[in-house]
CSV table of C-alpha atoms in Angstrom, one decimal:
chain,number,residue,atom,x,y,z
A,1,MET,CA,0.0,0.0,0.0
A,2,VAL,CA,1.4,3.3,-1.1
A,3,ARG,CA,0.6,6.3,1.0
A,4,GLU,CA,0.6,9.7,-0.6
A,5,LYS,CA,2.6,12.4,1.1
A,6,VAL,CA,0.3,14.9,2.8
A,7,ARG,CA,1.5,18.5,2.4
A,8,VAL,CA,0.7,21.0,5.1
A,9,ASP,CA,0.9,24.6,3.9
A,10,SER,CA,1.7,26.9,6.8
A,11,ARG,CA,2.0,30.1,4.7
A,12,PRO,CA,-0.6,32.7,5.7
A,13,LEU,CA,-3.3,33.6,3.2
A,14,GLN,CA,-2.9,37.1,1.8
A,15,TRP,CA,-5.4,39.2,-0.3
A,16,LYS,CA,-4.7,42.2,-2.5
A,17,CYS,CA,-6.6,44.6,-4.6
A,18,VAL,CA,-4.9,44.5,-8.0
A,19,GLU,CA,-7.2,46.9,-9.8
A,20,SER,CA,-9.8,49.4,-8.7
A,21,ARG,CA,-11.6,52.0,-10.8
A,22,ALA,CA,-14.8,54.0,-11.1
A,23,ASP,CA,-16.2,53.8,-14.6
A,24,SER,CA,-19.0,56.2,-13.6
A,25,LYS,CA,-20.7,57.4,-10.4
A,26,ARG,CA,-22.9,54.3,-10.6
A,27,VAL,CA,-20.4,51.7,-11.9
A,28,TYR,CA,-17.4,50.7,-9.7
A,29,TYR,CA,-15.1,47.9,-10.5
A,30,GLY,CA,-12.5,46.0,-8.4
A,31,ARG,CA,-10.3,43.0,-8.9
A,32,PHE,CA,-8.9,41.1,-6.0
A,33,ILE,CA,-6.6,38.1,-5.4
A,34,LEU,CA,-6.3,35.6,-2.5
A,35,SER,CA,-3.3,33.2,-2.2
A,36,PRO,CA,-1.7,30.8,-1.7
A,37,LEU,CA,-4.6,28.3,-1.6
A,38,MET,CA,-4.4,24.5,-1.7
A,39,LYS,CA,-6.0,22.6,-4.6
A,40,GLY,CA,-9.8,23.0,-4.4
A,41,GLN,CA,-9.9,25.8,-1.9
A,42,ALA,CA,-10.2,28.6,-4.4
A,43,ASP,CA,-13.4,27.1,-5.9
A,44,THR,CA,-14.9,26.7,-2.4
A,45,ILE,CA,-14.2,30.3,-1.4
A,46,GLY,CA,-15.0,31.7,-4.8
A,47,ILE,CA,-18.5,30.1,-4.9
A,48,ALA,CA,-19.3,31.1,-1.4
A,49,MET,CA,-18.1,34.7,-1.8
A,50,ARG,CA,-20.1,35.1,-5.1
A,51,ARG,CA,-23.3,34.0,-3.4
A,52,ALA,CA,-22.6,36.2,-0.3
A,53,LEU,CA,-21.8,39.3,-2.5
A,54,LEU,CA,-24.9,39.0,-4.6
A,55,GLY,CA,-27.4,37.9,-1.9
A,56,GLU,CA,-26.2,38.8,1.6
A,57,ILE,CA,-25.5,42.5,1.4
A,58,GLU,CA,-28.1,45.1,2.1
A,59,GLY,CA,-28.9,48.1,-0.1
A,60,THR,CA,-31.2,51.1,0.0
A,61,CYS,CA,-33.9,51.9,-2.5
A,62,ILE,CA,-37.1,53.9,-3.1
A,63,THR,CA,-40.0,51.5,-2.8
A,64,ARG,CA,-43.1,53.6,-2.9
A,65,ALA,CA,-44.3,57.0,-4.3
A,66,LYS,CA,-47.4,58.9,-3.6
A,67,SER,CA,-48.9,62.1,-5.0
A,68,ALA,CA,-52.4,63.7,-4.8
A,69,LYS,CA,-52.3,64.5,-8.5
A,70,ILE,CA,-51.7,60.9,-9.7
A,71,THR,CA,-54.9,59.1,-10.6
A,72,HIS,CA,-53.3,55.9,-11.7
A,73,GLU,CA,-49.8,54.6,-12.7
A,74,TYR,CA,-50.3,55.0,-16.5
A,75,SER,CA,-51.8,58.5,-16.4
A,76,THR,CA,-50.2,61.7,-17.7
A,77,LEU,CA,-50.0,65.0,-15.9
A,78,VAL,CA,-50.4,68.4,-17.7
A,79,GLY,CA,-47.1,70.3,-17.8
A,80,ILE,CA,-45.0,67.2,-17.3
A,81,GLN,CA,-43.2,65.6,-20.3
A,82,GLU,CA,-43.0,62.1,-18.8
A,83,SER,CA,-45.9,59.8,-17.9
A,84,VAL,CA,-46.4,58.7,-14.4
A,85,HIS,CA,-45.0,55.3,-15.3
A,86,GLU,CA,-41.8,56.8,-16.7
A,87,ILE,CA,-41.4,58.9,-13.5
A,88,LEU,CA,-41.7,55.8,-11.3
A,89,MET,CA,-39.1,54.0,-13.5
A,90,ASN,CA,-36.7,56.9,-13.1
A,91,LEU,CA,-37.2,56.8,-9.3
A,92,LYS,CA,-36.4,53.1,-9.4
A,93,GLU,CA,-32.9,54.0,-10.9
A,94,ILE,CA,-32.0,56.3,-8.0
A,95,VAL,CA,-28.9,54.9,-6.2
A,96,LEU,CA,-28.8,55.6,-2.5
A,97,ARG,CA,-26.3,54.9,0.3
A,98,SER,CA,-27.5,54.9,3.9
A,99,THR,CA,-27.1,53.7,7.5
A,100,LEU,CA,-30.9,53.2,7.6
A,101,TYR,CA,-32.5,50.4,9.5
A,102,GLY,CA,-36.0,49.5,8.1
A,103,THR,CA,-37.9,52.3,6.4
A,104,CYS,CA,-38.0,56.1,6.3
A,105,ASP,CA,-39.8,58.9,4.4
A,106,ALA,CA,-38.5,61.4,1.8
A,107,ALA,CA,-40.1,63.8,-0.6
A,108,ILE,CA,-39.8,65.8,-3.8
A,109,CYS,CA,-41.3,69.2,-4.1
A,110,ALA,CA,-40.3,71.3,-7.1
A,111,ARG,CA,-41.8,74.0,-9.4
A,112,GLY,CA,-41.4,74.2,-13.1
A,113,PRO,CA,-40.5,74.9,-15.7
A,114,GLY,CA,-37.2,72.9,-15.4
A,115,TYR,CA,-35.7,69.5,-14.8
A,116,ILE,CA,-36.2,67.5,-11.6
A,117,THR,CA,-33.2,65.4,-10.7
A,118,ALA,CA,-32.1,63.3,-7.7
A,119,GLN,CA,-30.7,66.4,-6.0
A,120,ASP,CA,-34.3,67.6,-5.6
A,121,ILE,CA,-35.1,64.8,-3.2
A,122,ILE,CA,-35.4,65.9,0.4
A,123,LEU,CA,-33.7,63.2,2.5
A,124,PRO,CA,-32.9,62.5,6.1
A,125,ALA,CA,-29.3,63.0,7.2
A,126,TYR,CA,-28.5,59.3,7.2
A,127,VAL,CA,-29.4,58.7,3.6
A,128,GLU,CA,-27.3,60.1,0.7
A,129,ILE,CA,-27.6,60.1,-3.1
A,130,VAL,CA,-24.8,58.5,-5.1
A,131,ASP,CA,-25.5,60.4,-8.3
A,132,ASN,CA,-27.3,63.8,-7.9
A,133,THR,CA,-27.7,64.2,-11.7
A,134,GLN,CA,-30.0,61.2,-12.1
A,135,HIS,CA,-33.1,62.4,-14.1
A,136,ILE,CA,-36.6,62.1,-12.7
A,137,ALA,CA,-39.0,64.4,-14.7
A,138,SER,CA,-39.1,67.4,-17.0
A,139,LEU,CA,-41.6,70.2,-16.1
A,140,THR,CA,-42.6,72.2,-19.2
A,141,GLU,CA,-45.0,74.6,-17.4
A,142,PRO,CA,-44.9,76.6,-14.2
A,143,ILE,CA,-46.6,73.9,-12.1
A,144,GLU,CA,-45.7,72.4,-8.8
A,145,LEU,CA,-45.0,68.7,-8.4
A,146,CYS,CA,-44.9,67.1,-4.9
A,147,ILE,CA,-44.2,63.4,-4.4
A,148,GLU,CA,-44.0,61.6,-1.1
A,149,LEU,CA,-41.4,58.8,-1.1
A,150,GLN,CA,-40.8,55.7,1.0
A,151,ILE,CA,-37.2,54.4,1.3
A,152,GLU,CA,-36.2,51.0,2.6
A,153,ARG,CA,-33.0,49.2,3.3
A,154,LYS,CA,-33.1,45.4,2.7
A,155,ARG,CA,-31.4,42.7,0.8
A,156,GLY,CA,-32.5,40.8,-2.3
A,157,TYR,CA,-35.2,42.4,-4.4
A,158,PHE,CA,-38.8,43.6,-4.2
A,159,LEU,CA,-41.4,43.1,-6.9
A,160,LYS,CA,-44.7,45.1,-6.8
A,161,THR,CA,-48.0,43.2,-7.0
A,162,SER,CA,-51.6,44.3,-7.4
A,163,LYS,CA,-52.0,43.8,-3.6
A,164,THR,CA,-49.3,46.3,-2.8
A,165,PHE,CA,-51.3,49.3,-4.1
A,166,GLN,CA,-52.8,51.1,-1.2
A,167,ASP,CA,-53.8,54.6,0.0
A,168,GLY,CA,-53.2,56.1,-3.5
A,169,SER,CA,-49.5,55.3,-3.4
A,170,TYR,CA,-47.6,53.3,-6.0
A,171,PRO,CA,-45.0,50.6,-5.2
A,172,ILE,CA,-41.8,50.6,-7.2
A,173,ASP,CA,-39.8,47.5,-8.1
A,174,ALA,CA,-36.5,47.6,-6.1
A,175,ILE,CA,-33.2,45.8,-6.5
A,176,PHE,CA,-31.6,46.2,-3.1
A,177,MET,CA,-28.3,44.4,-4.2
A,178,PRO,CA,-25.5,46.9,-4.4
A,179,VAL,CA,-23.3,44.3,-6.1
A,180,ARG,CA,-24.3,44.1,-9.8
A,181,ASN,CA,-22.0,41.3,-10.9
A,182,VAL,CA,-19.3,39.0,-9.6
A,183,ASN,CA,-16.8,36.7,-11.5
A,184,HIS,CA,-14.3,34.4,-9.9
A,185,SER,CA,-11.5,32.6,-11.7
A,186,ILE,CA,-8.7,30.3,-10.6
A,187,HIS,CA,-5.0,30.2,-11.6
A,188,SER,CA,-3.0,27.1,-10.7
A,189,TYR,CA,0.8,27.0,-10.5
A,190,GLY,CA,3.4,24.4,-9.4
A,191,THR,CA,3.9,20.8,-10.5
A,192,GLY,CA,2.3,17.5,-9.6
A,193,ASN,CA,0.7,17.3,-6.2
A,194,GLU,CA,2.5,20.5,-5.2
A,195,LYS,CA,0.1,22.7,-7.1
A,196,ASP,CA,-1.2,25.9,-5.4
A,197,GLU,CA,-4.1,28.1,-6.5
A,198,ILE,CA,-4.7,31.8,-6.7
A,199,LEU,CA,-8.3,33.0,-6.5
A,200,PHE,CA,-9.3,36.1,-8.6
A,201,LEU,CA,-12.5,37.9,-7.7
A,202,GLU,CA,-14.0,40.6,-10.0
A,203,ILE,CA,-16.7,42.8,-8.4
A,204,TRP,CA,-19.0,45.4,-10.0
A,205,THR,CA,-21.1,47.6,-7.7
A,206,ASN,CA,-23.7,50.4,-8.3
A,207,GLY,CA,-21.6,53.0,-6.4
A,208,SER,CA,-23.4,52.8,-3.1
A,209,LEU,CA,-20.5,50.6,-1.9
A,210,THR,CA,-17.0,50.3,-3.3
A,211,PRO,CA,-16.0,46.7,-4.4
A,212,LYS,CA,-13.6,46.6,-1.4
A,213,GLU,CA,-16.4,47.6,1.1
A,214,ALA,CA,-18.7,44.9,-0.5
A,215,LEU,CA,-16.0,42.2,-0.2
A,216,GLN,CA,-15.5,43.0,3.5
A,217,GLU,CA,-19.3,43.2,4.2
A,218,ALA,CA,-19.9,39.8,2.5
A,219,SER,CA,-17.0,38.3,4.4
A,220,ARG,CA,-18.5,39.4,7.8
A,221,ASN,CA,-21.9,38.1,6.8
A,222,LEU,CA,-20.5,34.7,6.0
A,223,ILE,CA,-18.7,34.6,9.3
A,224,ASP,CA,-21.9,35.4,11.1
A,225,LEU,CA,-23.6,32.5,9.4
A,226,PHE,CA,-21.0,30.0,10.4
A,227,ILE,CA,-20.6,31.2,14.0
A,228,PRO,CA,-23.3,28.8,15.4
A,229,PHE,CA,-21.2,25.8,14.2
A,230,LEU,CA,-18.4,26.9,16.6
A,231,GLN,CA,-20.6,26.2,19.6
A,232,THR,CA,-21.2,22.9,21.3
A,233,GLU,CA,-24.8,21.5,21.3
A,234,GLU,CA,-25.3,22.5,24.9
A,235,GLU,CA,-24.3,26.1,24.0
A,236,THR,CA,-26.5,26.4,20.9
A,237,LEU,CA,-29.1,29.1,21.1
A,238,HIS,CA,-32.6,29.1,19.9
A,239,LEU,CA,-33.4,31.4,16.9
A,240,GLU,CA,-35.7,34.2,17.6
A,241,ALA,CA,-38.7,34.4,15.3
A,242,ASN,CA,-37.7,37.6,13.5
A,243,GLN,CA,-34.0,36.9,13.1
A,244,HIS,CA,-32.0,35.1,10.4
A,245,ARG,CA,-28.9,34.3,12.3
A,246,VAL,CA,-28.0,33.0,15.8
A,247,PRO,CA,-26.8,35.8,18.0
A,248,LEU,CA,-24.2,35.1,20.6
A,249,ARG,CA,-25.9,36.5,23.7
A,250,PRO,CA,-23.3,37.4,26.4
A,251,SER,CA,-25.0,35.4,29.0
A,252,THR,CA,-24.7,32.2,27.0
A,253,LEU,CA,-21.0,32.4,26.2
A,254,PRO,CA,-19.0,29.7,27.9
A,255,ASP,CA,-17.5,31.1,31.1
A,256,LYS,CA,-14.3,29.1,30.6
A,257,LEU,CA,-13.7,30.9,27.2
A,258,VAL,CA,-14.1,34.4,28.8
A,259,LYS,CA,-12.0,33.6,31.8
A,260,LYS,CA,-9.3,31.8,29.9
A,261,ASN,CA,-8.7,34.4,27.3
A,262,LYS,CA,-10.9,37.5,27.5
A,263,LYS,CA,-9.2,39.3,24.6
A,264,ILE,CA,-9.8,36.4,22.2
A,265,ALA,CA,-13.4,36.0,23.3
A,266,VAL,CA,-14.1,39.7,22.9
A,267,LYS,CA,-12.4,39.7,19.5
A,268,SER,CA,-14.7,36.9,18.4
A,269,ILE,CA,-17.9,38.7,19.2
A,270,PHE,CA,-19.3,41.1,16.6
A,271,ILE,CA,-21.1,44.2,17.6
A,272,ASP,CA,-24.4,43.1,16.0
A,273,GLN,CA,-24.4,40.2,18.6
A,274,SER,CA,-24.2,42.5,21.6
A,275,GLU,CA,-27.8,43.7,22.1
A,276,LEU,CA,-27.0,47.2,20.6
A,277,PRO,CA,-29.8,49.0,18.8
A,278,PRO,CA,-29.6,48.5,15.0
A,279,ARG,CA,-29.2,52.2,14.4
A,280,VAL,CA,-26.1,52.4,16.7
A,281,TYR,CA,-24.8,49.2,15.1
A,282,ASN,CA,-24.9,50.8,11.7
A,283,TYR,CA,-23.1,53.9,12.8
A,284,LEU,CA,-20.4,51.9,14.4
A,285,LYS,CA,-19.9,49.8,11.3
A,286,ARG,CA,-19.5,52.9,9.2
A,287,ALA,CA,-16.7,53.9,11.6
A,288,ASN,CA,-14.9,50.5,10.9
A,289,ILE,CA,-15.9,49.1,14.4
A,290,TYR,CA,-16.9,45.5,13.9
A,291,THR,CA,-16.0,43.6,17.1
A,292,LEU,CA,-16.3,44.2,20.8
A,293,LEU,CA,-12.5,44.4,20.8
A,294,ASP,CA,-12.6,47.3,18.3
A,295,LEU,CA,-15.2,49.0,20.4
A,296,SER,CA,-13.3,48.6,23.7
A,297,ASN,CA,-10.2,50.2,22.1
A,298,ASN,CA,-12.2,53.5,21.8
A,299,SER,CA,-13.0,56.0,24.6
A,300,GLN,CA,-16.3,57.6,25.1
A,301,GLU,CA,-14.8,60.8,23.7
A,302,ASP,CA,-13.9,58.9,20.5
A,303,LEU,CA,-17.4,57.5,20.1
A,304,MET,CA,-18.9,61.0,20.3
A,305,LYS,CA,-16.9,62.0,17.2
A,306,ILE,CA,-18.7,59.4,15.1
A,307,ASP,CA,-21.2,61.0,12.7
A,308,HIS,CA,-24.8,61.2,13.9
A,309,PHE,CA,-23.8,59.8,17.4
A,310,CYS,CA,-25.4,61.4,20.4
A,311,LEU,CA,-24.7,61.2,24.2
A,312,GLU,CA,-27.6,58.7,24.7
A,313,ASP,CA,-26.0,56.3,22.2
A,314,VAL,CA,-22.7,56.4,24.0
A,315,LYS,CA,-24.4,55.9,27.4
A,316,TRP,CA,-26.2,52.9,26.0
A,317,ILE,CA,-22.9,51.4,24.7
A,318,VAL,CA,-21.2,51.9,28.1
A,319,HIS,CA,-24.1,50.2,29.8
A,320,ILE,CA,-24.1,47.2,27.5
A,321,LEU,CA,-20.3,46.7,27.8
A,322,ASP,CA,-20.3,47.0,31.6
A,323,LYS,CA,-23.4,44.9,32.2
A,324,ASN,CA,-22.7,42.0,29.8
A,325,PHE,CA,-19.0,41.9,29.5
A,326,GLY,CA,-17.5,43.8,32.5
A,327,ILE,CA,-15.7,46.2,30.1
A,328,GLN,CA,-15.2,49.7,31.4
A,329,LEU,CA,-15.1,52.2,28.6
A,330,PRO,CA,-12.9,55.2,29.7
A,331,LYS,CA,-14.1,58.7,29.1
A,332,LYS,CA,-10.9,59.8,27.5
A,333,LYS,CA,-7.9,57.9,26.1
A,334,PHE,CA,-4.9,57.9,28.3
């Protein structure tokens, strides 16, 4: 019986962005490599990353429009060049970036004659427009057009149906996926059984996220999905009815893990698993704070410098860290 020699590769994996460009405000491209990988690993990672990039990242879209002047979706309005249907299609193309959780309201209120573009949308502070020049409508007469809008942040896509028409408002098809396309390819090198692989990832986004941001977001979401498998059966938590992942509640973490190596345990817990409000979680993520270790390395003064943060948010974070993890967040950095 001949036994094959088993090769153990101890070299650390490294990733690199080899190309990055913005073809327009709504088309970003990035090309990344990950190596060295053993035979078969590149395909495993490439398939998983492609699915995560296309299906696990949230985006922000306009999902509903309402105006007292609109009688039905296929009507026309005097003094407006486009039909109502064309206006709704133009609203569908608006690309937004936000830290929104759930839904919020926005509005358009403009007077003609002139062109209505994305910059005429009145938005809350936590939502921004990627391309202000996106066209909405052309007013040919001195009339006033006011449209109420509903904005949502989700993942996947939303298709309007006849049942979604209500209160004189009109639903808009929405593609929440900020990643428009992903390709992965594999390059092998070496000879015989000593072959290694390089994974190439190409990512196109709509501009609400850069390809690098999308890659990191998808990676974190994949990690969240696999975390339950790192627990023993006795430590497995029950899924809450309205959640899609198993959160690691502080009270259920193994005491021996925390006591043995507190730093490693804190590093393994992501901020969305620490009972923080979703709004606070989104702001922290925008500030590149992903784990409790990242959070504990900041002072209260540092957190107050984060955009849209208020004193109540900081007090809530201090309370959660102290109550559940015994972490004292200093007021100022020493």
